[in-house]
Amino acid sequence: MSQQAKQLFDALLTLSHHFSTSCCESSHCEEFSLIDYLALRSIQNQPQCSIQTIGQSLGFTKSGATRVIKRLEARNLVSICVNPEDSRIKCLSLTGLAEDCLDSTTSLQAQRIDRLLKKMEPEAAAQLVQGLQALIRHLK
């Protein structure tokens, strides 16, 4: 592994930890883990998806995904219903509370990032955004 790759990996871990430790300032929304946030975002992007779909998007087994979803359901963030076409499949949807929490988290984190980007030279900030977007495109 190149030194550049090691440095980028360390930087991405540091950023992930920094931005996953504080989710929102809303009093009605307790903090949740990065995994919880990613599960909620996956459900938001794929309404009425199955637990198995969430497991695939997170890289978890179905039982691992079930534990995440049950935890979110207990916090009134996810609703689970039975698929009308196949009763073996459980469909997931976000509650209003989850929608509010995601909106609050996105807003808070975007504001934090905006403050950081404003401390950078505009060209460096634009290069950072472009570089991260290019890296993400190569993930797929």
PDB file of C-alpha atoms in Angstrom:
ATOM      1  CA  MET A   1       0.000   0.000   0.000  1.00  0.00           C
ATOM      2  CA  SER A   2       1.356   3.413  -0.915  1.00  0.00           C
ATOM      3  CA  GLN A   3       2.009   6.086   1.698  1.00  0.00           C
ATOM      4  CA  GLN A   4      -0.589   8.268  -0.035  1.00  0.00           C
ATOM      5  CA  ALA A   5      -3.222   5.537   0.345  1.00  0.00           C
ATOM      6  CA  LYS A   6      -2.372   5.099   4.046  1.00  0.00           C
ATOM      7  CA  GLN A   7      -2.641   8.846   4.629  1.00  0.00           C
ATOM      8  CA  LEU A   8      -5.985   9.049   2.830  1.00  0.00           C
ATOM      9  CA  PHE A   9      -7.333   6.041   4.750  1.00  0.00           C
ATOM     10  CA  ASP A  10      -6.324   7.642   8.062  1.00  0.00           C
ATOM     11  CA  ALA A  11      -7.863  10.965   7.024  1.00  0.00           C
ATOM     12  CA  LEU A  12     -11.144   9.304   6.016  1.00  0.00           C
ATOM     13  CA  LEU A  13     -11.329   7.412   9.331  1.00  0.00           C
ATOM     14  CA  THR A  14     -10.681  10.609  11.264  1.00  0.00           C
ATOM     15  CA  LEU A  15     -13.401  12.438   9.320  1.00  0.00           C
ATOM     16  CA  SER A  16     -15.853   9.551   9.725  1.00  0.00           C
ATOM     17  CA  HIS A  17     -15.331   9.513  13.462  1.00  0.00           C
ATOM     18  CA  HIS A  18     -15.532  13.292  13.771  1.00  0.00           C
ATOM     19  CA  PHE A  19     -18.788  13.569  11.859  1.00  0.00           C
ATOM     20  CA  SER A  20     -20.432  10.469  13.319  1.00  0.00           C
ATOM     21  CA  THR A  21     -20.034  11.440  16.973  1.00  0.00           C
ATOM     22  CA  SER A  22     -22.590  14.235  16.901  1.00  0.00           C
ATOM     23  CA  CYS A  23     -25.710  13.737  14.878  1.00  0.00           C
ATOM     24  CA  CYS A  24     -28.109  16.443  15.725  1.00  0.00           C
ATOM     25  CA  GLU A  25     -28.946  19.219  18.153  1.00  0.00           C
ATOM     26  CA  SER A  26     -32.659  18.545  18.194  1.00  0.00           C
ATOM     27  CA  SER A  27     -34.016  17.678  21.636  1.00  0.00           C
ATOM     28  CA  HIS A  28     -36.434  15.096  20.237  1.00  0.00           C
ATOM     29  CA  CYS A  29     -33.726  13.199  18.400  1.00  0.00           C
ATOM     30  CA  GLU A  30     -31.164  11.229  20.357  1.00  0.00           C
ATOM     31  CA  GLU A  31     -27.806  10.634  18.766  1.00  0.00           C
ATOM     32  CA  PHE A  32     -27.435   7.503  16.693  1.00  0.00           C
ATOM     33  CA  SER A  33     -24.472   5.619  15.309  1.00  0.00           C
ATOM     34  CA  LEU A  34     -23.130   5.946  11.804  1.00  0.00           C
ATOM     35  CA  ILE A  35     -24.602   2.497  11.020  1.00  0.00           C
ATOM     36  CA  ASP A  36     -28.024   3.644  12.248  1.00  0.00           C
ATOM     37  CA  TYR A  37     -27.756   6.791  10.135  1.00  0.00           C
ATOM     38  CA  LEU A  38     -26.762   4.803   7.030  1.00  0.00           C
ATOM     39  CA  ALA A  39     -29.658   2.381   7.583  1.00  0.00           C
ATOM     40  CA  LEU A  40     -32.121   5.257   7.931  1.00  0.00           C
ATOM     41  CA  ARG A  41     -30.735   6.963   4.845  1.00  0.00           C
ATOM     42  CA  SER A  42     -31.019   3.712   2.880  1.00  0.00           C
ATOM     43  CA  ILE A  43     -34.674   3.378   3.872  1.00  0.00           C
ATOM     44  CA  GLN A  44     -35.253   7.014   2.957  1.00  0.00           C
ATOM     45  CA  ASN A  45     -33.752   6.411  -0.487  1.00  0.00           C
ATOM     46  CA  GLN A  46     -35.627   3.112  -1.002  1.00  0.00           C
ATOM     47  CA  PRO A  47     -39.055   3.409   0.604  1.00  0.00           C
ATOM     48  CA  GLN A  48     -40.756   0.112   1.458  1.00  0.00           C
ATOM     49  CA  CYS A  49     -37.477  -1.790   1.098  1.00  0.00           C
ATOM     50  CA  SER A  50     -36.831  -5.065   2.905  1.00  0.00           C
ATOM     51  CA  ILE A  51     -34.523  -5.801   5.808  1.00  0.00           C
ATOM     52  CA  GLN A  52     -32.421  -7.880   3.429  1.00  0.00           C
ATOM     53  CA  THR A  53     -31.999  -4.831   1.150  1.00  0.00           C
ATOM     54  CA  ILE A  54     -30.724  -2.817   4.120  1.00  0.00           C
ATOM     55  CA  GLY A  55     -28.344  -5.642   4.992  1.00  0.00           C
ATOM     56  CA  GLN A  56     -26.961  -5.621   1.468  1.00  0.00           C
ATOM     57  CA  SER A  57     -26.521  -1.849   1.428  1.00  0.00           C
ATOM     58  CA  LEU A  58     -24.673  -1.958   4.778  1.00  0.00           C
ATOM     59  CA  GLY A  59     -22.687  -5.097   3.981  1.00  0.00           C
ATOM     60  CA  PHE A  60     -24.389  -7.000   6.826  1.00  0.00           C
ATOM     61  CA  THR A  61     -26.034 -10.390   7.042  1.00  0.00           C
ATOM     62  CA  LYS A  62     -29.816 -10.427   7.253  1.00  0.00           C
ATOM     63  CA  SER A  63     -29.613 -11.160  10.999  1.00  0.00           C
ATOM     64  CA  GLY A  64     -27.190  -8.251  11.508  1.00  0.00           C
ATOM     65  CA  ALA A  65     -29.517  -5.944   9.602  1.00  0.00           C
ATOM     66  CA  THR A  66     -32.473  -7.233  11.627  1.00  0.00           C
ATOM     67  CA  ARG A  67     -30.722  -6.206  14.858  1.00  0.00           C
ATOM     68  CA  VAL A  68     -30.114  -2.703  13.476  1.00  0.00           C
ATOM     69  CA  ILE A  69     -33.728  -2.373  12.301  1.00  0.00           C
ATOM     70  CA  LYS A  70     -35.158  -3.680  15.583  1.00  0.00           C
ATOM     71  CA  ARG A  71     -33.053  -1.119  17.467  1.00  0.00           C
ATOM     72  CA  LEU A  72     -34.374   1.654  15.199  1.00  0.00           C
ATOM     73  CA  GLU A  73     -37.946   0.384  15.544  1.00  0.00           C
ATOM     74  CA  ALA A  74     -37.629   0.439  19.346  1.00  0.00           C
ATOM     75  CA  ARG A  75     -36.639   4.110  19.100  1.00  0.00           C
ATOM     76  CA  ASN A  76     -39.718   4.847  16.937  1.00  0.00           C
ATOM     77  CA  LEU A  77     -37.566   5.664  13.892  1.00  0.00           C
ATOM     78  CA  VAL A  78     -38.641   2.795  11.627  1.00  0.00           C
ATOM     79  CA  SER A  79     -41.986   1.139  10.936  1.00  0.00           C
ATOM     80  CA  ILE A  80     -42.090  -2.488   9.837  1.00  0.00           C
ATOM     81  CA  CYS A  81     -45.029  -3.809   7.863  1.00  0.00           C
ATOM     82  CA  VAL A  82     -45.750  -6.984   5.956  1.00  0.00           C
ATOM     83  CA  ASN A  83     -45.478  -6.936   2.168  1.00  0.00           C
ATOM     84  CA  PRO A  84     -49.041  -7.422   0.861  1.00  0.00           C
ATOM     85  CA  GLU A  85     -47.763  -9.589  -2.031  1.00  0.00           C
ATOM     86  CA  ASP A  86     -45.517 -11.857   0.057  1.00  0.00           C
ATOM     87  CA  SER A  87     -46.148 -12.015   3.801  1.00  0.00           C
ATOM     88  CA  ARG A  88     -42.648 -13.425   4.403  1.00  0.00           C
ATOM     89  CA  ILE A  89     -41.123 -10.074   3.399  1.00  0.00           C
ATOM     90  CA  LYS A  90     -41.086  -7.173   5.837  1.00  0.00           C
ATOM     91  CA  CYS A  91     -41.210  -3.667   4.345  1.00  0.00           C
ATOM     92  CA  LEU A  92     -39.533  -0.755   6.075  1.00  0.00           C
ATOM     93  CA  SER A  93     -40.479   2.892   6.213  1.00  0.00           C
ATOM     94  CA  LEU A  94     -39.309   5.871   8.204  1.00  0.00           C
ATOM     95  CA  THR A  95     -41.426   7.502  10.847  1.00  0.00           C
ATOM     96  CA  GLY A  96     -41.912  11.250  10.949  1.00  0.00           C
ATOM     97  CA  LEU A  97     -39.437  11.352  13.835  1.00  0.00           C
ATOM     98  CA  ALA A  98     -36.794   9.642  11.668  1.00  0.00           C
ATOM     99  CA  GLU A  99     -37.398  12.086   8.833  1.00  0.00           C
ATOM    100  CA  ASP A 100     -36.968  14.986  11.266  1.00  0.00           C
ATOM    101  CA  CYS A 101     -33.790  13.439  12.697  1.00  0.00           C
ATOM    102  CA  LEU A 102     -32.277  12.902   9.247  1.00  0.00           C
ATOM    103  CA  ASP A 103     -33.116  16.471   8.226  1.00  0.00           C
ATOM    104  CA  SER A 104     -31.638  17.818  11.453  1.00  0.00           C
ATOM    105  CA  THR A 105     -28.486  15.719  11.096  1.00  0.00           C
ATOM    106  CA  THR A 106     -27.969  16.712   7.470  1.00  0.00           C
ATOM    107  CA  SER A 107     -28.461  20.380   8.299  1.00  0.00           C
ATOM    108  CA  LEU A 108     -26.107  20.321  11.282  1.00  0.00           C
ATOM    109  CA  GLN A 109     -23.356  18.443   9.457  1.00  0.00           C
ATOM    110  CA  ALA A 110     -23.666  20.594   6.320  1.00  0.00           C
ATOM    111  CA  GLN A 111     -23.278  23.698   8.481  1.00  0.00           C
ATOM    112  CA  ARG A 112     -20.194  22.202  10.177  1.00  0.00           C
ATOM    113  CA  ILE A 113     -18.647  21.317   6.824  1.00  0.00           C
ATOM    114  CA  ASP A 114     -19.529  24.713   5.373  1.00  0.00           C
ATOM    115  CA  ARG A 115     -17.651  26.419   8.237  1.00  0.00           C
ATOM    116  CA  LEU A 116     -14.616  24.201   7.579  1.00  0.00           C
ATOM    117  CA  LEU A 117     -14.684  24.798   3.827  1.00  0.00           C
ATOM    118  CA  LYS A 118     -14.862  28.570   4.378  1.00  0.00           C
ATOM    119  CA  LYS A 119     -11.551  28.334   6.267  1.00  0.00           C
ATOM    120  CA  MET A 120      -9.934  26.946   3.115  1.00  0.00           C
ATOM    121  CA  GLU A 121      -8.946  28.714  -0.065  1.00  0.00           C
ATOM    122  CA  PRO A 122     -11.906  28.468  -2.503  1.00  0.00           C
ATOM    123  CA  GLU A 123      -9.837  26.539  -5.049  1.00  0.00           C
ATOM    124  CA  ALA A 124      -8.650  24.041  -2.423  1.00  0.00           C
ATOM    125  CA  ALA A 125     -12.235  23.552  -1.194  1.00  0.00           C
ATOM    126  CA  ALA A 126     -13.437  22.912  -4.759  1.00  0.00           C
ATOM    127  CA  GLN A 127     -10.587  20.444  -5.356  1.00  0.00           C
ATOM    128  CA  LEU A 128     -11.449  18.605  -2.151  1.00  0.00           C
ATOM    129  CA  VAL A 129     -15.085  18.210  -3.175  1.00  0.00           C
ATOM    130  CA  GLN A 130     -14.133  17.098  -6.695  1.00  0.00           C
ATOM    131  CA  GLY A 131     -11.536  14.658  -5.388  1.00  0.00           C
ATOM    132  CA  LEU A 132     -13.928  13.014  -2.943  1.00  0.00           C
ATOM    133  CA  GLN A 133     -16.635  12.785  -5.595  1.00  0.00           C
ATOM    134  CA  ALA A 134     -14.154  11.142  -7.982  1.00  0.00           C
ATOM    135  CA  LEU A 135     -13.135   8.644  -5.300  1.00  0.00           C
ATOM    136  CA  ILE A 136     -16.778   7.796  -4.600  1.00  0.00           C
ATOM    137  CA  ARG A 137     -17.481   7.248  -8.315  1.00  0.00           C
ATOM    138  CA  HIS A 138     -14.738   4.599  -8.347  1.00  0.00           C
ATOM    139  CA  LEU A 139     -16.308   2.730  -5.428  1.00  0.00           C
ATOM    140  CA  LYS A 140     -19.043   1.378  -7.660  1.00  0.00           C
TER     141      LYS A 140
END
